[in-house]
PDB file of C-alpha atoms in Angstrom:
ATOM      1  CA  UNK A   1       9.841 -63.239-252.031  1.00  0.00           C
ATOM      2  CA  UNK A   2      11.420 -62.203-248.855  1.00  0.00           C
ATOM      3  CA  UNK A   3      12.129 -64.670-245.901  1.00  0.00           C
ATOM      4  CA  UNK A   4       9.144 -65.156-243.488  1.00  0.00           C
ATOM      5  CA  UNK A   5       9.037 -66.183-239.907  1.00  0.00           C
ATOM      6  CA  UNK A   6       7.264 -68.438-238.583  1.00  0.00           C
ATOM      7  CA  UNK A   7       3.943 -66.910-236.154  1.00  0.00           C
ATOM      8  CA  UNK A   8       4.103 -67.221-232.579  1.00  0.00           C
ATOM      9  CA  UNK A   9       2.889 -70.728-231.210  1.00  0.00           C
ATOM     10  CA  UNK A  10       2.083 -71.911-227.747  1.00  0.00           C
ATOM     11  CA  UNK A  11       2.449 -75.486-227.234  1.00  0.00           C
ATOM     12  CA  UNK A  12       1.846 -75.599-223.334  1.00  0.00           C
ATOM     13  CA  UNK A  13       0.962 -73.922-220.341  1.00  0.00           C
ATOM     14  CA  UNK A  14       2.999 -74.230-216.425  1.00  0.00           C
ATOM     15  CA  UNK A  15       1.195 -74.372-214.038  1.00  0.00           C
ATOM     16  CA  UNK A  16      -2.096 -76.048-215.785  1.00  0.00           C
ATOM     17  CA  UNK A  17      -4.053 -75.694-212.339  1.00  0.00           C
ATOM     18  CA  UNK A  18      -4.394 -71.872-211.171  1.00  0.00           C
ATOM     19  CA  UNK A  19      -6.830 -70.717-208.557  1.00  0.00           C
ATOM     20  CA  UNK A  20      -9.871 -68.444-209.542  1.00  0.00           C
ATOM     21  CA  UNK A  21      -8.426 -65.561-207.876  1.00  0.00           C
ATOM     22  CA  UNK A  22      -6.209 -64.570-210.342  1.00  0.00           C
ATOM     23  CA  UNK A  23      -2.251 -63.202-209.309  1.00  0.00           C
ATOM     24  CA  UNK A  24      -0.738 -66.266-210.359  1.00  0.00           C
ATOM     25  CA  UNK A  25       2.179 -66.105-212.866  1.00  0.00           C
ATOM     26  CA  UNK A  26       1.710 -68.557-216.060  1.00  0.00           C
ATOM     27  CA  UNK A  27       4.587 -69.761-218.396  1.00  0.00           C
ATOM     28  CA  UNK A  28       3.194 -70.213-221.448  1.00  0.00           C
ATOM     29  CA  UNK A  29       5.884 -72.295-223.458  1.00  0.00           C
ATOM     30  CA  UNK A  30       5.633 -72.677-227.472  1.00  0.00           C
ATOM     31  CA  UNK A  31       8.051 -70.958-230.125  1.00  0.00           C
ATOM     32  CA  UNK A  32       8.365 -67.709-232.274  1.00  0.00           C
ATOM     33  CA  UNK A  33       7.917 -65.595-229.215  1.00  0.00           C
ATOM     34  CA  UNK A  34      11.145 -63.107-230.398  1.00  0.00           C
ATOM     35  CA  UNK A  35      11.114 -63.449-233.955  1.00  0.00           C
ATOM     36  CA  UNK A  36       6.828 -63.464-235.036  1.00  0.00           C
ATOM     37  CA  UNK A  37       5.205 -61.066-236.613  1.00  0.00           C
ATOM     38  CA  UNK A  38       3.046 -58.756-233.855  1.00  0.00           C
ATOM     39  CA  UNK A  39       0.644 -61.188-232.050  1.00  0.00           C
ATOM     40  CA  UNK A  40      -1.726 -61.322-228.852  1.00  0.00           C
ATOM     41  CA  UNK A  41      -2.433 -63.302-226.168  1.00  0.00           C
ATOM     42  CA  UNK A  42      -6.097 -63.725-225.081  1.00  0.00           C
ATOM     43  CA  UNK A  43      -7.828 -65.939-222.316  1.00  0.00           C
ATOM     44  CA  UNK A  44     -10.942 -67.327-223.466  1.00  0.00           C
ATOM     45  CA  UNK A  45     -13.646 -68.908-221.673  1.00  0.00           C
ATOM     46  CA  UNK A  46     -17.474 -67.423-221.246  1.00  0.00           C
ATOM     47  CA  UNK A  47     -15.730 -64.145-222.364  1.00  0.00           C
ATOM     48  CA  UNK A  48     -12.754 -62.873-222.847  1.00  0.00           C
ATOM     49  CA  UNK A  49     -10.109 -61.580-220.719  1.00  0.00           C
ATOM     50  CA  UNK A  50      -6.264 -60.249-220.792  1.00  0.00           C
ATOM     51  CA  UNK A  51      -3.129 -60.945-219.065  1.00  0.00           C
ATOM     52  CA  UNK A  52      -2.531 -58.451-216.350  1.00  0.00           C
ATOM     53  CA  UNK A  53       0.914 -58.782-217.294  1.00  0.00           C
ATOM     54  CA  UNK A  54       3.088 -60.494-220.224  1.00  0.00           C
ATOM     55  CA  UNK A  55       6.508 -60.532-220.356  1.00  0.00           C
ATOM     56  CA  UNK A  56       8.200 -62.350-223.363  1.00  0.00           C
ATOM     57  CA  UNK A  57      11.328 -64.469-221.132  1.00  0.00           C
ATOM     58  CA  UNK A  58      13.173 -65.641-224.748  1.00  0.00           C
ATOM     59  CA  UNK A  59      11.829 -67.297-228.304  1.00  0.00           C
ATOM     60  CA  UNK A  60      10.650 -70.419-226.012  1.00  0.00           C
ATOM     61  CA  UNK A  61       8.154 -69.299-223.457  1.00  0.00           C
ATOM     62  CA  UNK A  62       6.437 -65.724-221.914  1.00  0.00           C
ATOM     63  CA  UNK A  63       4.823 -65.019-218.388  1.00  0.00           C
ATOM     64  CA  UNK A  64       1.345 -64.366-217.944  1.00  0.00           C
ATOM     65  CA  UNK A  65       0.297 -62.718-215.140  1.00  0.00           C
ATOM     66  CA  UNK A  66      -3.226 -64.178-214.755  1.00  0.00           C
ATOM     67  CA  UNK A  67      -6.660 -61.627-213.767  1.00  0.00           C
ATOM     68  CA  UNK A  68      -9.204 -63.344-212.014  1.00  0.00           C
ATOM     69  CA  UNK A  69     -11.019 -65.701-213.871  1.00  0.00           C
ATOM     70  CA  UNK A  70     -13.890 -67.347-213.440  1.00  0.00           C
ATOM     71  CA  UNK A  71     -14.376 -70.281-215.511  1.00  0.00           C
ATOM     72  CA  UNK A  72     -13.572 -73.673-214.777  1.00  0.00           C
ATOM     73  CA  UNK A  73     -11.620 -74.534-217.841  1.00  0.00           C
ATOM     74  CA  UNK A  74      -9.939 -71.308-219.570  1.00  0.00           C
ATOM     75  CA  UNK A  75      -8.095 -71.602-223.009  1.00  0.00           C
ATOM     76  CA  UNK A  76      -4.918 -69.362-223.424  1.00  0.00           C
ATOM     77  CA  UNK A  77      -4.982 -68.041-227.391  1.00  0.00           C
ATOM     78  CA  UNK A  78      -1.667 -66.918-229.082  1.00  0.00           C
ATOM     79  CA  UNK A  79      -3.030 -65.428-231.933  1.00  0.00           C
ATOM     80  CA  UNK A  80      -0.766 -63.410-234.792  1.00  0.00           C
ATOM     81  CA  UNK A  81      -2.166 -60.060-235.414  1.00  0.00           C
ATOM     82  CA  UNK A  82      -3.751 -59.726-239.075  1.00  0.00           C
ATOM     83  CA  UNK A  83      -3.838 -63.102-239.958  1.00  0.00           C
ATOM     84  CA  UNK A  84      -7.107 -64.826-240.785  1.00  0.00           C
ATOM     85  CA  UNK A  85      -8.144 -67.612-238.529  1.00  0.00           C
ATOM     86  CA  UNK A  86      -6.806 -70.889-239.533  1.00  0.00           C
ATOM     87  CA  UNK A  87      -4.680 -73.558-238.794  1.00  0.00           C
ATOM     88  CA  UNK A  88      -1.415 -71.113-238.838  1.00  0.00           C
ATOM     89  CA  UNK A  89      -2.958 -68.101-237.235  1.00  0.00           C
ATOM     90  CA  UNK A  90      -3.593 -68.899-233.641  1.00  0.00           C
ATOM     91  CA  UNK A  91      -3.122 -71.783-231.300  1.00  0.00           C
ATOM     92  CA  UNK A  92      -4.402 -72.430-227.639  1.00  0.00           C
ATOM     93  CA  UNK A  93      -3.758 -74.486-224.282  1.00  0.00           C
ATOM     94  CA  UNK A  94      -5.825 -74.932-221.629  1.00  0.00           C
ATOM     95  CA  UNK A  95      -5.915 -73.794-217.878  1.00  0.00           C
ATOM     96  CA  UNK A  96      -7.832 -75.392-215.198  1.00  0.00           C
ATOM     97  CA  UNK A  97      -9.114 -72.427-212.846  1.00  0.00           C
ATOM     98  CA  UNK A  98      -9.744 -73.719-209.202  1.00  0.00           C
ATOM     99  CA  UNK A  99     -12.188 -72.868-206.274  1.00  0.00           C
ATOM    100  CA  UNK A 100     -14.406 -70.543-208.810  1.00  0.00           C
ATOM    101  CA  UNK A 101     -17.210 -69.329-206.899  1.00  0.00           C
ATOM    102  CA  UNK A 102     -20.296 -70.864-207.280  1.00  0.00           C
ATOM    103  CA  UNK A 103     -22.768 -68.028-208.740  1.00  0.00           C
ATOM    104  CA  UNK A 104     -20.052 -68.389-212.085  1.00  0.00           C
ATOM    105  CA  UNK A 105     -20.908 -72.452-212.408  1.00  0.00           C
ATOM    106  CA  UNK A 106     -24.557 -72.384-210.664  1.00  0.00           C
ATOM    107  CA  UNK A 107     -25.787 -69.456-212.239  1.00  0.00           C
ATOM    108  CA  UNK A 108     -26.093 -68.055-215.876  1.00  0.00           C
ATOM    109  CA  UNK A 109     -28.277 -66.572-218.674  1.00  0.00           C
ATOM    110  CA  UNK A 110     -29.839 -69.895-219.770  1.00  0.00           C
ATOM    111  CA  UNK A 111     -32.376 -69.086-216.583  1.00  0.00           C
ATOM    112  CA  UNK A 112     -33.452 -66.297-217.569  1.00  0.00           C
ATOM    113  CA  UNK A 113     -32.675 -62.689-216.369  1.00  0.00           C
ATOM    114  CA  UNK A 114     -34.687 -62.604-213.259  1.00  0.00           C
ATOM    115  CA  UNK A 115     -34.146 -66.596-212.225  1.00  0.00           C
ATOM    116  CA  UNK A 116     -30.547 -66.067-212.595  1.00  0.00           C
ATOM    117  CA  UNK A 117     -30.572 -62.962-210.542  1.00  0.00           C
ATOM    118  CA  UNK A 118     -31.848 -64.860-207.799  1.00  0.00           C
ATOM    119  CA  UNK A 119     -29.412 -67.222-208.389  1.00  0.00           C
ATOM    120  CA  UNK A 120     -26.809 -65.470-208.654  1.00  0.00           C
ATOM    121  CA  UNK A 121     -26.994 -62.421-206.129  1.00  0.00           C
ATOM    122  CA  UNK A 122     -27.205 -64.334-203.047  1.00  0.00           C
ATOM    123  CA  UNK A 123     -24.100 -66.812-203.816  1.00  0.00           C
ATOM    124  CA  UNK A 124     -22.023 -63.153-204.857  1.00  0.00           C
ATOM    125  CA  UNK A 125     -22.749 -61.847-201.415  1.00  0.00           C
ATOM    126  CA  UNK A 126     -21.931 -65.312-199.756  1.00  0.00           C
ATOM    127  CA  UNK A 127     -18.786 -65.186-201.345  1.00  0.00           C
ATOM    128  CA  UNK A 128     -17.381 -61.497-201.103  1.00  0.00           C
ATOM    129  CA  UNK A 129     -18.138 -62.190-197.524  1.00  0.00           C
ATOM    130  CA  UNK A 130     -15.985 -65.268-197.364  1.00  0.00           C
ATOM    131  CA  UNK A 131     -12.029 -65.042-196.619  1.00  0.00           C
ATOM    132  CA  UNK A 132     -11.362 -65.969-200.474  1.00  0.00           C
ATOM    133  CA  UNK A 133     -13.935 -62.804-201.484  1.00  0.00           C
ATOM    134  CA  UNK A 134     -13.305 -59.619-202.756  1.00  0.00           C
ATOM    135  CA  UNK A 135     -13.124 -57.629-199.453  1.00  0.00           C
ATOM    136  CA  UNK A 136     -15.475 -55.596-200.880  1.00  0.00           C
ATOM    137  CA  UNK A 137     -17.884 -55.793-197.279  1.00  0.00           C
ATOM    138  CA  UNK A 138     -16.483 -52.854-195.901  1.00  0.00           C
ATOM    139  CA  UNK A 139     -19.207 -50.119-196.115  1.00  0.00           C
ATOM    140  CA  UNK A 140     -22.130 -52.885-197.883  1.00  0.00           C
ATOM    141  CA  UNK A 141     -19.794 -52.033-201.227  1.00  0.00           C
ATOM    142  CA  UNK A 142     -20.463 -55.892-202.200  1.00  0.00           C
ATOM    143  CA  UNK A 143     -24.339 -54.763-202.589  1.00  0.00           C
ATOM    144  CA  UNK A 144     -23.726 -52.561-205.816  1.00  0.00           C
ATOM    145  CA  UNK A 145     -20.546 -55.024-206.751  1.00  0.00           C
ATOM    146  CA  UNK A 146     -22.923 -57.936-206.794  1.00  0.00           C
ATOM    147  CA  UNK A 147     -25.725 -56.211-208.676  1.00  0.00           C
ATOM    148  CA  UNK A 148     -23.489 -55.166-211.396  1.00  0.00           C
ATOM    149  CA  UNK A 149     -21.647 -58.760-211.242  1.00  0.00           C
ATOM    150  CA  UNK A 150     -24.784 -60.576-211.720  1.00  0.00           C
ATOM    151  CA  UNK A 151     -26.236 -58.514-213.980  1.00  0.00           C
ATOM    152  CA  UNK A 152     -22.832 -59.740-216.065  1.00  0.00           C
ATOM    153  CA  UNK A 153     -22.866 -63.181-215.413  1.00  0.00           C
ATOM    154  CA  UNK A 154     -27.047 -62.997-216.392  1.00  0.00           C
ATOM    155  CA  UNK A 155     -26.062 -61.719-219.520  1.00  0.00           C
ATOM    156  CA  UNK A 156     -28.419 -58.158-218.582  1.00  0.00           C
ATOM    157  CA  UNK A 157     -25.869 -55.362-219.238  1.00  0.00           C
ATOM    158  CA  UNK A 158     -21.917 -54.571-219.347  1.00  0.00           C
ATOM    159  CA  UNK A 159     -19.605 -57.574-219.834  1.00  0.00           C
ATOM    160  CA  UNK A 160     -18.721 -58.855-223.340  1.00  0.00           C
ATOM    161  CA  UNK A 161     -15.434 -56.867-224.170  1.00  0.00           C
ATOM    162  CA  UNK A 162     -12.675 -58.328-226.486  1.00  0.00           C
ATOM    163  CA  UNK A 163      -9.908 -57.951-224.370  1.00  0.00           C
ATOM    164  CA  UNK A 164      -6.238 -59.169-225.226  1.00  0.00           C
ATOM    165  CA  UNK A 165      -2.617 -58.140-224.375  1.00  0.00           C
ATOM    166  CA  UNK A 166      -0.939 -57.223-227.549  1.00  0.00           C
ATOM    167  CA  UNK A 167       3.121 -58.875-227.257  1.00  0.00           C
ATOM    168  CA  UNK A 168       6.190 -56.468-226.910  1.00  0.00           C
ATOM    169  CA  UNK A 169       8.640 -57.539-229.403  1.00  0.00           C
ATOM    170  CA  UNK A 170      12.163 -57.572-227.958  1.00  0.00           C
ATOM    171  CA  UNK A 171      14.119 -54.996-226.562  1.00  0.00           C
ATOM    172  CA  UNK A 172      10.716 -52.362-226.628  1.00  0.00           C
ATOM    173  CA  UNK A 173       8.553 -51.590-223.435  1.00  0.00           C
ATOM    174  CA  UNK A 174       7.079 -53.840-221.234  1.00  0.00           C
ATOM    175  CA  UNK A 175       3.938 -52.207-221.326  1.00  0.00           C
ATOM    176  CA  UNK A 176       1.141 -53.966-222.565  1.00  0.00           C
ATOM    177  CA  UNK A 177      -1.519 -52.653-224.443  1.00  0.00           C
ATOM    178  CA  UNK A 178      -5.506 -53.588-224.108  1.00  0.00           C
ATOM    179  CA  UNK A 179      -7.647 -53.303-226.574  1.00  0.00           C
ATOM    180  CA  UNK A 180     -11.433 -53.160-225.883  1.00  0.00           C
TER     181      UNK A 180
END
């Protein structure tokens, strides 16, 4: 049979402790980066999200540039592409997201779609208001922005996509590509 490399792995994750605001750049050390088989890189907590930004560095360890996330504890998946889930397939380390707003750890679907509206709406517009918000005040945006939010975080519509960044293998572009 021909010679097979090993899958990508990630053993590790620098910094572990990122803030909830997302802009950070991650090193996410392990092996195979350069010489696996195509494989993706997914953030998983409540849902799932993508790297704004990965850049393999060498066959040791990639950058991440992180989205906003907010979950307390995040796990960063390395999973090879076509591979059934198993012990060889994927493999994960964790991230511990600071300062996430409240409505994200207060709030949630459990209550029930009207209860966790309430919950939920008034801690958004708290927030966006606050220096570590979304700026999104100007011109009562926040309103709609907190509407649609909560209606995510309630579990009433939108939310739920797969997202992951799909790895460049060496010496291609450095665009990443998103699937949904």
């Amino acid at each position: 049979g021909a010679f097979r490399y090993g899958g990508a792995v990630v053993d590790g994750v620098k910094p572990i402790r990122v803030h909830s605001a997302g802009g950070t750049e991650v090193t996410l050390l392990g092996r195979n980066f350069l010489s696996s088989p195509p494989f993706s890189v997914r953030l998983e907590a409540a849902g799932v999200e993508a790297c704004a930004q990965l850049r393999i560095v060498d066959d040791d360890s990639m950058v991440c540039l992180l989205p906003p996330l907010m979950q307390e504890d995040v796990a960063v998946v390395v999973s090879v592409d076509g591979q059934e889930e198993g012990a060889e397939a994927s493999s994960r380390a964790a991230l511990q997201v600071l300062e996430v707003p409240s409505l994200y750890k207060e709030c949630g679907p459990a209550q029930g779609l009207l209860e966790c509206s309430d919950c939920c709406e008034p801690r958004c517009q708290e927030w966006e208001l606050s220096p570590s918000g979304n700026n999104m005040a100007r011109g009562g945006a926040y309103y709609q922005h907190c509407r649609d939010e909560c209606r995510r975080v309630c579990g009433g519509q939108g939310g739920g996509t797969a997202n992951q960044t799909h790895a460049q293998p060496a010496g291609s572009s450095n665009h990443s590509s998103h699937s949904l």
